[in-house]
Amino acid sequence: MRHTEVVGLWRPTDPPPGGKTRVSRATDPGASHTSHAHKFVIKSTAMIRQSSLTRFIVNKKNNTGNGEIQWCFSQVKGTLEDDVTEADLISCVEFNHDGELLATGDKGGRVVIFQRDPMSKTCIPRRGDYTVYSTFQSHEPEFDYLKSLEIEEKINKIRWLRRKNQAHFLLSTNDKTIKLWKVSEKDKKIEGYNTKEDSGIMRDPMNITSLRVPVLKSMELMVEASPRRVFANAHTYHINSISVNSDQETYLSADDLRINLWNLEITDQSFNIVDIKPTNMEELTEVITAAEFHPLECNLFVYSSSKGTIRLCDMRSSALCDKHAKLFEEQDDPTTRSFFSEIISSISDVKISNSGRYMMSRDYMTIKVWDLHMETKPIETYPVHEYLRPKLCSLYENDCIFDKFECCWSGTDQYIMTGAYNNFFRMFDRAAKRDVTLEASKEIAKPKTVLKPRKVCIGNKRKKDEISVDCLDFNKKILHTAWHPNENIVAVAATNNLYLFQDKL
């Protein structure tokens, strides 16, 4: 990568950057190592250690008598057949800022956008119904001939920009290339051109004897998705995160070893703000697993690592953020340390709350909530599937231990949600200190069906409605979830199906 001294992307009102910044114009020609650095580091370091001895208010909350939300089935998108192709597996889910649109990406490189049904908001009782709004092919499979590597079309992340006009804009990325898409409606067409017929055939200028005034005529509504920007050639390793800044002018993209800052209007250069790549790759001990901008402060962002740490960086103090402003880390208990400790402590997702005060991190076994004002330890820790701890050895052998579960906040920051195995997903009420396990399955795919809490038993004595830990299906996993920003409506991706649930009204 070529490093050039520049000063840019800073507002006049901000203090001048405290250091130099790097500009990325092309991928690192000297990096020939595998882009699966995350898994490599976790496995190798675990083996080494074994030998040396791991803001707004939700509208119309309808709760049960004890204050707990009752969830019911709303919709399911996608075929419910058991025969599923790899390309149809959902790889990301994201509501836009007002919850009117819901986007999903899949392993086939497609983006499907759903729109809230206007009737479902006004009918009594209110429903959380969505209909298909637009479908388009975001990415195609590519081949890197220099490194003899296939670049998958799988959509890793989707992030919406705040709406400024009639059109909607979103960012989508695969392992290497980020694209900015404009999604707009078209319900009128122009007729009466002078130089061409309405069918599109060009007219002979010699046969034009009079001038016509083109007119706008109504047509059937058409939703059009067009790529406006393509941001490429800035990442040597696989992109795992993109996050739009609160200024709506810049965004960051993160791979295993670097974080780049982009301007949405500039595609041919990015500012490298974090680089943890060692000079000697044999000295590599950790990789970046997720990164996100602060929702309110445009100068702050956080990124997590495979060592279970989270770093908060302030771009006002230095344009190069290799040195963090805060380090959030919980010390391991030496008495409980095992071969798997470092693997399960790797953070797969990090999200800052809507209020900007708290931060949530998801590792393999737990969700932790941090106060951004306190680095020493999390203020809340929620076990997700503690019953799997005795099965870590088999989960390591089948590679499930490397699954990357995401997490999300509710609009009020009172609830948090994440996925688990057997199509289970977990919800935690931070105020009431309650939690519930629910299941996304075809058996409950009937309108207004109330979801029954599920429980997993470890021993041989199984109660009614409980499921044995030995009966869990580890091929059915919920990695991606999203919560409507203003209402109690959640979207849960289960293999190729998108389930929508809402609070019972």
Short mmCIF file of C-alpha atoms in Angstrom, two decimals:
data_model
loop_
_atom_site.label_atom_id
_atom_site.label_comp_id
_atom_site.label_asym_id
_atom_site.label_seq_id
_atom_site.Cartn_x
_atom_site.Cartn_y
_atom_site.Cartn_z
CA MET A 1 0.00 0.00 0.00
CA ARG A 2 1.32 3.45 -0.84
CA HIS A 3 1.35 5.87 2.05
CA THR A 4 0.94 9.55 1.28
CA GLU A 5 0.82 12.43 3.72
CA VAL A 6 -2.53 14.15 3.46
CA VAL A 7 -4.94 16.11 5.57
CA GLY A 8 -8.53 15.62 4.54
CA LEU A 9 -12.08 14.74 5.45
CA TRP A 10 -11.98 17.09 8.45
CA ARG A 11 -14.46 19.85 9.09
CA PRO A 12 -13.21 23.43 9.49
CA THR A 13 -14.76 23.49 12.98
CA ASP A 14 -12.77 20.44 14.12
CA PRO A 15 -9.32 20.83 15.65
CA PRO A 16 -6.54 19.96 13.20
CA PRO A 17 -5.57 16.27 13.06
CA GLY A 18 -2.86 15.31 15.46
CA GLY A 19 -0.87 13.23 13.03
CA LYS A 20 -0.46 11.99 9.53
CA THR A 21 -2.96 9.82 7.81
CA ARG A 22 -2.57 7.17 5.17
CA VAL A 23 -4.27 7.10 1.81
CA SER A 24 -5.16 3.76 0.27
CA ARG A 25 -5.21 3.73 -3.52
CA ALA A 26 -4.76 0.03 -4.21
CA THR A 27 -4.56 -3.28 -2.43
CA ASP A 28 -1.34 -4.29 -0.69
CA PRO A 29 0.72 -6.10 -3.33
CA GLY A 30 2.89 -7.74 -0.71
CA ALA A 31 0.09 -9.41 1.19
CA SER A 32 -0.25 -12.94 -0.13
CA HIS A 33 -1.51 -14.56 3.06
CA THR A 34 -4.92 -16.14 3.34
CA SER A 35 -7.78 -13.75 3.87
CA HIS A 36 -9.25 -16.13 6.40
CA ALA A 37 -6.88 -14.61 8.95
CA HIS A 38 -9.51 -14.54 11.68
CA LYS A 39 -10.08 -18.28 11.84
CA PHE A 40 -6.38 -19.00 11.38
CA VAL A 41 -5.38 -16.77 14.28
CA ILE A 42 -8.01 -18.14 16.65
CA LYS A 43 -7.21 -21.77 15.90
CA SER A 44 -3.45 -21.38 15.96
CA THR A 45 -3.30 -19.27 19.12
CA ALA A 46 -5.67 -21.65 20.89
CA MET A 47 -3.44 -24.60 20.00
CA ILE A 48 -0.33 -22.75 21.18
CA ARG A 49 -1.97 -21.91 24.48
CA GLN A 50 -3.08 -25.52 24.96
CA SER A 51 0.51 -26.67 24.78
CA SER A 52 1.55 -24.02 27.39
CA LEU A 53 -1.72 -24.56 29.33
CA THR A 54 -9.85 -18.48 26.14
CA ARG A 55 -33.98 7.51 21.86
CA PHE A 56 -37.08 7.38 21.15
CA ILE A 57 -40.12 5.60 22.49
CA VAL A 58 -41.54 2.41 21.19
CA ASN A 59 -45.13 2.96 20.14
CA LYS A 60 -47.92 0.95 21.72
CA LYS A 61 -45.93 -1.56 23.74
CA ASN A 62 -48.35 -4.34 24.64
CA ASN A 63 -47.09 -6.36 27.56
CA THR A 64 -48.43 -9.18 29.65
CA GLY A 65 -49.48 -8.57 33.22
CA ASN A 66 -45.92 -8.89 34.49
CA GLY A 67 -44.61 -6.35 31.98
CA GLU A 68 -43.22 -8.89 29.53
CA ILE A 69 -43.77 -8.52 25.79
CA GLN A 70 -45.79 -11.28 24.15
CA TRP A 71 -44.49 -12.00 20.68
CA CYS A 72 -46.59 -13.39 17.86
CA PHE A 73 -45.89 -14.51 14.33
CA SER A 74 -46.44 -11.92 11.59
CA GLN A 75 -44.90 -13.16 8.32
CA VAL A 76 -42.32 -15.44 6.80
CA LYS A 77 -40.53 -14.70 3.53
CA GLY A 78 -38.96 -17.37 1.36
CA THR A 79 -39.88 -20.96 0.63
CA LEU A 80 -40.47 -23.27 3.61
CA GLU A 81 -39.23 -26.32 1.74
CA ASP A 82 -36.33 -28.29 3.21
CA ASP A 83 -34.36 -28.32 -0.04
CA VAL A 84 -32.45 -25.03 0.05
CA THR A 85 -29.72 -23.85 -2.31
CA GLU A 86 -26.59 -22.22 -0.89
CA ALA A 87 -27.22 -19.00 -2.84
CA ASP A 88 -30.56 -18.46 -1.06
CA LEU A 89 -29.09 -18.37 2.46
CA ILE A 90 -29.65 -14.95 4.03
CA SER A 91 -26.37 -13.31 5.07
CA CYS A 92 -27.52 -9.93 6.48
CA VAL A 93 -30.68 -8.09 7.60
CA GLU A 94 -31.14 -4.34 8.13
CA PHE A 95 -34.06 -1.95 8.77
CA ASN A 96 -33.73 1.59 7.48
CA HIS A 97 -33.89 4.53 9.91
CA ASP A 98 -37.68 4.83 10.06
CA GLY A 99 -38.41 1.12 9.70
CA GLU A 100 -40.42 1.57 6.51
CA LEU A 101 -37.95 -0.53 4.53
CA LEU A 102 -36.21 -3.79 5.42
CA ALA A 103 -33.28 -5.07 3.35
CA THR A 104 -31.80 -8.54 3.22
CA GLY A 105 -28.69 -9.79 1.43
CA ASP A 106 -27.94 -13.40 0.56
CA LYS A 107 -25.03 -15.61 -0.43
CA GLY A 108 -26.03 -15.31 -4.08
CA GLY A 109 -25.19 -11.58 -4.09
CA ARG A 110 -28.84 -10.48 -4.23
CA VAL A 111 -30.45 -7.69 -2.21
CA VAL A 112 -34.19 -7.90 -1.50
CA ILE A 113 -35.94 -4.84 -0.09
CA PHE A 114 -39.30 -5.13 1.67
CA GLN A 115 -41.64 -2.19 2.27
CA ARG A 116 -44.02 -1.80 5.19
CA ASP A 117 -47.60 -2.31 4.06
CA PRO A 118 -49.35 1.06 4.72
CA MET A 119 -52.60 -0.70 5.59
CA SER A 120 -50.89 -2.76 8.29
CA LYS A 121 -50.04 0.42 10.24
CA THR A 122 -53.58 1.80 10.35
CA CYS A 123 -55.62 -1.39 10.73
CA ILE A 124 -56.82 -2.54 14.16
CA PRO A 125 -55.04 -4.41 15.53
CA ARG A 126 -51.87 -3.02 13.97
CA ARG A 127 -49.77 -5.49 12.00
CA GLY A 128 -46.12 -5.56 11.01
CA ASP A 129 -46.57 -6.71 7.41
CA TYR A 130 -43.99 -6.14 4.70
CA THR A 131 -44.22 -6.70 0.94
CA VAL A 132 -41.45 -7.04 -1.65
CA TYR A 133 -40.42 -3.57 -2.83
CA SER A 134 -37.35 -4.24 -4.98
CA THR A 135 -34.95 -7.07 -5.81
CA PHE A 136 -31.62 -6.61 -7.54
CA GLN A 137 -28.27 -8.31 -8.06
CA SER A 138 -25.76 -6.35 -6.01
CA HIS A 139 -22.57 -8.38 -6.53
CA GLU A 140 -21.35 -11.03 -8.96
CA PRO A 141 -18.69 -13.70 -8.35
CA GLU A 142 -15.20 -12.57 -9.38
CA PHE A 143 -11.75 -14.08 -9.64
CA ASP A 144 -8.50 -12.49 -8.51
CA TYR A 145 -6.00 -13.73 -11.09
CA LEU A 146 -2.99 -12.31 -9.25
CA LYS A 147 -3.71 -14.29 -6.09
CA SER A 148 -5.69 -17.14 -7.70
CA LEU A 149 -8.56 -16.49 -5.34
CA GLU A 150 -12.30 -16.60 -5.90
CA ILE A 151 -14.20 -13.57 -4.62
CA GLU A 152 -17.63 -14.65 -3.47
CA GLU A 153 -20.73 -12.67 -4.36
CA LYS A 154 -22.11 -13.11 -0.82
CA ILE A 155 -23.41 -9.87 0.73
CA ASN A 156 -21.60 -9.40 4.04
CA LYS A 157 -23.28 -6.19 5.22
CA ILE A 158 -25.97 -3.70 4.24
CA ARG A 159 -26.18 -0.21 5.73
CA TRP A 160 -28.84 2.40 4.97
CA LEU A 161 -28.13 6.10 4.59
CA ARG A 162 -30.61 8.53 6.09
CA ARG A 163 -33.18 9.65 3.58
CA LYS A 164 -32.67 13.16 2.15
CA ASN A 165 -35.06 13.13 -0.81
CA GLN A 166 -37.55 10.86 -2.54
CA ALA A 167 -34.89 8.22 -3.23
CA HIS A 168 -33.35 5.76 -0.79
CA PHE A 169 -29.62 5.01 -0.62
CA LEU A 170 -27.86 1.99 0.83
CA LEU A 171 -24.36 0.53 0.97
CA SER A 172 -23.78 -3.16 0.31
CA THR A 173 -20.50 -5.06 0.39
CA ASN A 174 -19.06 -8.47 -0.34
CA ASP A 175 -15.53 -9.50 0.67
CA LYS A 176 -13.78 -6.88 -1.46
CA THR A 177 -16.07 -4.31 -3.06
CA ILE A 178 -18.53 -1.82 -1.55
CA LYS A 179 -21.33 -0.35 -3.65
CA LEU A 180 -23.64 2.61 -3.09
CA TRP A 181 -27.13 1.95 -4.47
CA LYS A 182 -29.90 4.40 -5.25
CA VAL A 183 -33.41 2.96 -4.97
CA SER A 184 -36.04 5.23 -6.53
CA GLU A 185 -39.60 5.07 -7.76
CA LYS A 186 -40.65 5.92 -11.29
CA ASP A 187 -44.33 6.40 -12.17
CA LYS A 188 -44.05 8.74 -15.17
CA LYS A 189 -42.46 8.46 -18.60
CA ILE A 190 -41.60 10.98 -21.30
CA GLU A 191 -43.32 10.72 -24.65
CA GLY A 192 -43.08 12.86 -27.77
CA TYR A 193 -39.33 12.98 -28.43
CA ASN A 194 -38.28 14.68 -31.65
CA THR A 195 -35.31 12.50 -32.50
CA LYS A 196 -36.75 9.08 -31.64
CA GLU A 197 -40.02 7.22 -31.66
CA ASP A 198 -41.83 6.23 -28.46
CA SER A 199 -40.60 2.69 -29.09
CA GLY A 200 -36.99 3.95 -28.86
CA ILE A 201 -36.13 3.71 -32.57
CA MET A 202 -34.15 6.74 -33.78
CA ARG A 203 -35.86 8.93 -36.40
CA ASP A 204 -34.22 10.09 -39.62
CA PRO A 205 -33.50 13.83 -39.15
CA MET A 206 -34.34 14.38 -42.82
CA ASN A 207 -37.91 13.20 -42.17
CA ILE A 208 -38.53 15.54 -39.20
CA THR A 209 -40.79 18.31 -40.50
CA SER A 210 -42.09 19.70 -37.22
CA LEU A 211 -41.02 20.01 -33.61
CA ARG A 212 -42.89 18.31 -30.80
CA VAL A 213 -42.97 19.26 -27.12
CA PRO A 214 -42.26 16.16 -25.00
CA VAL A 215 -44.86 15.43 -22.34
CA LEU A 216 -44.90 13.42 -19.09
CA LYS A 217 -47.41 10.59 -18.96
CA SER A 218 -48.35 8.33 -16.08
CA MET A 219 -47.14 4.75 -16.08
CA GLU A 220 -47.24 1.75 -13.77
CA LEU A 221 -45.06 2.29 -10.69
CA MET A 222 -41.56 0.89 -11.18
CA VAL A 223 -38.89 0.67 -8.50
CA GLU A 224 -35.41 1.11 -9.92
CA ALA A 225 -32.11 0.23 -8.22
CA SER A 226 -28.99 1.71 -9.77
CA PRO A 227 -25.36 1.66 -8.58
CA ARG A 228 -24.13 5.22 -7.98
CA ARG A 229 -20.65 4.53 -6.60
CA VAL A 230 -18.29 1.54 -6.51
CA PHE A 231 -15.59 1.55 -3.82
CA ALA A 232 -12.98 -1.09 -4.66
CA ASN A 233 -9.31 -2.08 -4.38
CA ALA A 234 -8.77 -0.83 -0.83
CA HIS A 235 -8.92 -4.10 1.14
CA THR A 236 -6.46 -6.97 0.98
CA TYR A 237 -8.46 -9.07 3.42
CA HIS A 238 -12.16 -9.83 3.67
CA ILE A 239 -14.42 -6.90 4.60
CA ASN A 240 -16.38 -7.75 7.75
CA SER A 241 -17.97 -4.39 8.60
CA ILE A 242 -19.23 -1.15 7.09
CA SER A 243 -20.71 1.70 9.13
CA VAL A 244 -22.11 5.05 8.02
CA ASN A 245 -21.01 8.08 10.02
CA SER A 246 -23.59 10.31 11.71
CA ASP A 247 -22.47 13.13 9.40
CA GLN A 248 -23.87 11.09 6.48
CA GLU A 249 -20.84 12.14 4.43
CA THR A 250 -18.33 9.46 5.36
CA TYR A 251 -18.32 5.78 6.27
CA LEU A 252 -15.80 3.20 7.43
CA SER A 253 -15.02 -0.27 6.16
CA ALA A 254 -13.08 -2.85 8.15
CA ASP A 255 -11.32 -6.07 7.23
CA ASP A 256 -9.23 -8.45 9.35
CA LEU A 257 -6.31 -6.04 9.76
CA ARG A 258 -7.30 -2.57 8.57
CA ILE A 259 -10.04 0.05 8.86
CA ASN A 260 -10.52 2.59 6.07
CA LEU A 261 -12.43 5.86 6.09
CA TRP A 262 -14.26 6.82 2.90
CA ASN A 263 -16.06 9.87 1.63
CA LEU A 264 -19.30 8.85 -0.07
CA GLU A 265 -18.49 11.09 -3.03
CA ILE A 266 -14.93 9.81 -3.61
CA THR A 267 -14.33 6.28 -4.89
CA ASP A 268 -10.64 6.28 -5.81
CA GLN A 269 -9.11 6.92 -2.39
CA SER A 270 -9.72 6.05 1.24
CA PHE A 271 -8.00 7.06 4.46
CA ASN A 272 -6.43 4.18 6.36
CA ILE A 273 -7.21 5.04 9.99
CA VAL A 274 -6.34 1.71 11.69
CA ASP A 275 -3.69 -0.80 10.64
CA ILE A 276 -2.79 -3.66 12.99
CA LYS A 277 -0.86 -5.70 10.42
CA PRO A 278 2.55 -6.67 11.89
CA THR A 279 5.70 -6.45 9.79
CA ASN A 280 6.10 -10.19 10.18
CA MET A 281 2.80 -12.01 9.74
CA GLU A 282 4.05 -14.80 12.00
CA GLU A 283 3.72 -12.31 14.86
CA LEU A 284 0.00 -11.86 14.17
CA THR A 285 -1.93 -12.44 17.43
CA GLU A 286 -5.33 -10.86 16.79
CA VAL A 287 -7.60 -9.63 14.02
CA ILE A 288 -10.38 -7.06 13.72
CA THR A 289 -13.81 -8.68 13.90
CA ALA A 290 -16.26 -5.74 13.77
CA ALA A 291 -16.28 -1.93 13.65
CA GLU A 292 -18.95 0.74 14.05
CA PHE A 293 -19.29 4.52 14.21
CA HIS A 294 -20.86 6.20 17.22
CA PRO A 295 -24.49 7.07 16.32
CA LEU A 296 -24.21 10.67 17.54
CA GLU A 297 -20.54 11.69 17.68
CA CYS A 298 -19.01 11.72 14.19
CA ASN A 299 -15.45 11.60 15.53
CA LEU A 300 -15.82 8.38 17.53
CA PHE A 301 -15.81 4.76 16.41
CA VAL A 302 -15.20 1.38 18.03
CA TYR A 303 -13.74 -1.86 16.78
CA SER A 304 -13.52 -5.31 18.37
CA SER A 305 -10.90 -8.01 18.10
CA SER A 306 -10.54 -11.78 18.23
CA LYS A 307 -8.90 -11.40 21.65
CA GLY A 308 -12.15 -10.19 23.19
CA THR A 309 -11.17 -6.53 23.43
CA ILE A 310 -12.97 -3.42 22.16
CA ARG A 311 -11.14 -0.21 21.34
CA LEU A 312 -12.75 3.20 21.14
CA CYS A 313 -10.92 5.69 18.91
CA ASP A 314 -11.26 9.46 18.59
CA MET A 315 -10.36 10.92 15.20
CA ARG A 316 -9.93 14.39 16.76
CA SER A 317 -6.85 13.35 18.69
CA SER A 318 -5.11 11.74 15.74
CA ALA A 319 -5.88 11.04 12.11
CA LEU A 320 -4.07 7.72 12.58
CA CYS A 321 -6.05 5.79 15.18
CA ASP A 322 -3.65 2.91 15.74
CA LYS A 323 -3.57 4.14 19.36
CA HIS A 324 -6.97 3.91 21.01
CA ALA A 325 -8.62 6.39 23.37
CA LYS A 326 -10.24 3.65 25.48
CA LEU A 327 -9.80 -0.10 25.81
CA PHE A 328 -12.72 -2.22 27.00
CA GLU A 329 -11.62 -5.60 28.27
CA GLU A 330 -12.79 -8.04 30.91
CA GLN A 331 -10.06 -10.06 32.55
CA ASP A 332 -10.34 -13.86 32.37
CA ASP A 333 -10.77 -15.92 35.51
CA PRO A 334 -7.62 -18.12 35.57
CA THR A 335 -9.50 -20.90 37.38
CA THR A 336 -11.96 -21.36 34.52
CA ARG A 337 -9.47 -21.03 31.69
CA SER A 338 -9.44 -23.85 29.12
CA PHE A 339 -8.29 -24.68 25.62
CA PHE A 340 -11.40 -22.99 24.21
CA SER A 341 -11.24 -19.80 26.29
CA GLU A 342 -9.64 -17.62 23.64
CA ILE A 343 -11.85 -18.96 20.86
CA ILE A 344 -15.13 -18.30 22.67
CA SER A 345 -13.97 -14.88 23.89
CA SER A 346 -13.55 -13.63 20.31
CA ILE A 347 -16.12 -10.87 19.71
CA SER A 348 -18.29 -11.45 16.64
CA ASP A 349 -20.34 -8.23 16.77
CA VAL A 350 -20.34 -4.86 18.51
CA LYS A 351 -23.19 -2.32 18.52
CA ILE A 352 -23.46 1.09 20.21
CA SER A 353 -26.87 1.87 21.68
CA ASN A 354 -29.20 4.39 20.04
CA SER A 355 -28.64 6.78 22.95
CA GLY A 356 -24.88 6.58 22.41
CA ARG A 357 -24.22 5.83 26.08
CA TYR A 358 -23.84 2.05 26.00
CA MET A 359 -22.20 -0.57 23.85
CA MET A 360 -23.06 -4.23 23.34
CA SER A 361 -20.66 -6.99 22.35
CA ARG A 362 -21.44 -10.58 21.39
CA ASP A 363 -18.97 -13.39 21.87
CA TYR A 364 -19.71 -17.09 21.40
CA MET A 365 -21.32 -17.70 24.79
CA THR A 366 -22.49 -14.30 26.07
CA ILE A 367 -23.72 -10.79 25.35
CA LYS A 368 -22.07 -8.03 27.35
CA VAL A 369 -23.29 -4.46 27.80
CA TRP A 370 -20.65 -1.81 28.46
CA ASP A 371 -20.95 1.76 29.70
CA LEU A 372 -18.75 3.88 27.43
CA HIS A 373 -17.64 5.75 30.56
CA MET A 374 -16.31 2.58 32.25
CA GLU A 375 -13.65 0.42 30.63
CA THR A 376 -12.79 -2.02 33.39
CA LYS A 377 -15.73 -4.41 33.11
CA PRO A 378 -19.18 -4.72 31.50
CA ILE A 379 -22.16 -3.47 33.49
CA GLU A 380 -24.31 -6.40 32.32
CA THR A 381 -23.50 -9.92 31.14
CA TYR A 382 -26.13 -12.24 29.67
CA PRO A 383 -25.43 -15.94 28.98
CA VAL A 384 -26.87 -16.90 25.58
CA HIS A 385 -26.56 -20.70 25.56
CA GLU A 386 -24.64 -21.78 28.64
CA TYR A 387 -25.91 -25.34 28.10
CA LEU A 388 -23.42 -25.67 25.21
CA ARG A 389 -20.34 -25.33 27.41
CA PRO A 390 -19.94 -29.10 27.91
CA LYS A 391 -20.16 -29.52 24.12
CA LEU A 392 -17.41 -27.10 23.12
CA CYS A 393 -15.15 -29.94 22.00
CA SER A 394 -17.65 -31.24 19.41
CA LEU A 395 -18.52 -27.68 18.38
CA TYR A 396 -14.81 -27.11 17.73
CA GLU A 397 -14.57 -30.24 15.62
CA ASN A 398 -17.54 -29.29 13.40
CA ASP A 399 -16.37 -25.62 13.20
CA CYS A 400 -19.59 -24.30 14.76
CA ILE A 401 -17.48 -22.66 17.46
CA PHE A 402 -16.36 -20.16 14.81
CA ASP A 403 -19.91 -19.05 13.92
CA LYS A 404 -20.35 -15.28 14.08
CA PHE A 405 -23.59 -14.31 15.80
CA GLU A 406 -24.80 -10.73 15.50
CA CYS A 407 -26.79 -8.74 18.05
CA CYS A 408 -29.14 -5.74 17.97
CA TRP A 409 -30.75 -3.13 20.23
CA SER A 410 -34.43 -2.31 20.46
CA GLY A 411 -35.41 1.28 19.67
CA THR A 412 -35.52 2.22 23.35
CA ASP A 413 -32.30 0.35 24.23
CA GLN A 414 -34.29 -1.58 26.87
CA TYR A 415 -34.16 -4.87 25.00
CA ILE A 416 -31.35 -6.68 23.21
CA MET A 417 -31.60 -9.64 20.87
CA THR A 418 -29.28 -12.22 19.39
CA GLY A 419 -29.47 -15.61 17.71
CA ALA A 420 -28.58 -19.16 18.69
CA TYR A 421 -28.80 -22.71 17.34
CA ASN A 422 -31.87 -24.79 16.46
CA ASN A 423 -33.44 -21.59 15.03
CA PHE A 424 -33.65 -20.19 18.56
CA PHE A 425 -33.23 -16.50 19.24
CA ARG A 426 -32.78 -14.85 22.61
CA MET A 427 -34.23 -11.61 23.99
CA PHE A 428 -33.11 -9.87 27.15
CA ASP A 429 -35.08 -7.23 29.04
CA ARG A 430 -32.41 -5.05 30.63
CA ALA A 431 -34.82 -3.18 32.91
CA ALA A 432 -36.72 -6.18 34.29
CA LYS A 433 -33.69 -8.52 34.15
CA ARG A 434 -35.71 -11.13 32.27
CA ASP A 435 -34.79 -13.24 29.28
CA VAL A 436 -36.68 -15.49 26.89
CA THR A 437 -35.81 -18.05 24.24
CA LEU A 438 -38.07 -18.11 21.17
CA GLU A 439 -38.03 -20.23 18.03
CA ALA A 440 -38.43 -19.33 14.36
CA SER A 441 -39.95 -22.42 12.77
CA LYS A 442 -42.46 -23.32 10.10
CA GLU A 443 -44.71 -24.90 12.76
CA ILE A 444 -45.63 -21.45 14.12
CA ALA A 445 -46.00 -19.86 10.67
CA LYS A 446 -49.65 -18.96 11.17
CA PRO A 447 -50.87 -15.36 11.55
CA LYS A 448 -51.08 -14.09 15.14
CA THR A 449 -49.69 -17.34 16.57
CA VAL A 450 -48.22 -16.48 19.98
CA LEU A 451 -44.65 -17.68 20.40
CA LYS A 452 -44.12 -20.01 23.32
CA PRO A 453 -40.87 -19.72 25.28
CA ARG A 454 -38.50 -22.62 24.66
CA LYS A 455 -36.25 -24.22 27.24
CA VAL A 456 -33.26 -26.50 26.82
CA CYS A 457 -32.48 -29.18 29.40
CA ILE A 458 -29.05 -30.69 29.99
CA GLY A 459 -29.80 -33.79 32.09
CA ASN A 460 -31.80 -36.88 31.31
CA LYS A 461 -34.94 -35.63 33.04
CA ARG A 462 -36.79 -33.62 30.44
CA LYS A 463 -39.95 -31.71 31.29
CA LYS A 464 -42.84 -31.16 28.92
CA ASP A 465 -42.11 -28.59 26.17
CA GLU A 466 -38.38 -28.78 26.90
CA ILE A 467 -35.82 -29.88 24.33
CA SER A 468 -32.69 -31.85 25.15
CA VAL A 469 -29.36 -30.24 24.35
CA ASP A 470 -28.48 -33.43 22.44
CA CYS A 471 -31.42 -32.84 20.08
CA LEU A 472 -30.39 -29.35 18.99
CA ASP A 473 -29.84 -28.93 15.25
CA PHE A 474 -26.57 -27.02 14.77
CA ASN A 475 -27.22 -26.63 11.05
CA LYS A 476 -30.18 -24.42 11.89
CA LYS A 477 -28.67 -21.25 13.28
CA ILE A 478 -29.83 -17.65 13.53
CA LEU A 479 -26.84 -15.42 12.92
CA HIS A 480 -28.62 -12.26 11.71
CA THR A 481 -31.39 -10.31 13.45
CA ALA A 482 -32.80 -6.77 13.28
CA TRP A 483 -35.18 -4.73 15.45
CA HIS A 484 -37.52 -2.07 14.07
CA PRO A 485 -36.27 1.37 15.23
CA ASN A 486 -39.68 2.60 16.46
CA GLU A 487 -41.86 -0.43 17.13
CA ASN A 488 -41.69 -3.90 18.57
CA ILE A 489 -41.21 -5.66 15.25
CA VAL A 490 -38.23 -7.95 14.76
CA ALA A 491 -36.75 -9.62 11.68
CA VAL A 492 -34.98 -12.94 12.12
CA ALA A 493 -33.02 -14.68 9.35
CA ALA A 494 -33.22 -18.48 9.57
CA THR A 495 -31.30 -20.10 6.68
CA ASN A 496 -33.23 -18.95 3.58
CA ASN A 497 -36.30 -17.66 5.45
CA LEU A 498 -36.94 -14.23 6.91
CA TYR A 499 -39.32 -14.38 9.86
CA LEU A 500 -41.13 -11.27 11.10
CA PHE A 501 -42.54 -11.17 14.62
CA GLN A 502 -44.39 -8.40 16.45
CA ASP A 503 -45.76 -7.72 19.90
CA LYS A 504 -49.27 -9.02 20.45
CA LEU A 505 -51.88 -6.25 20.34
#
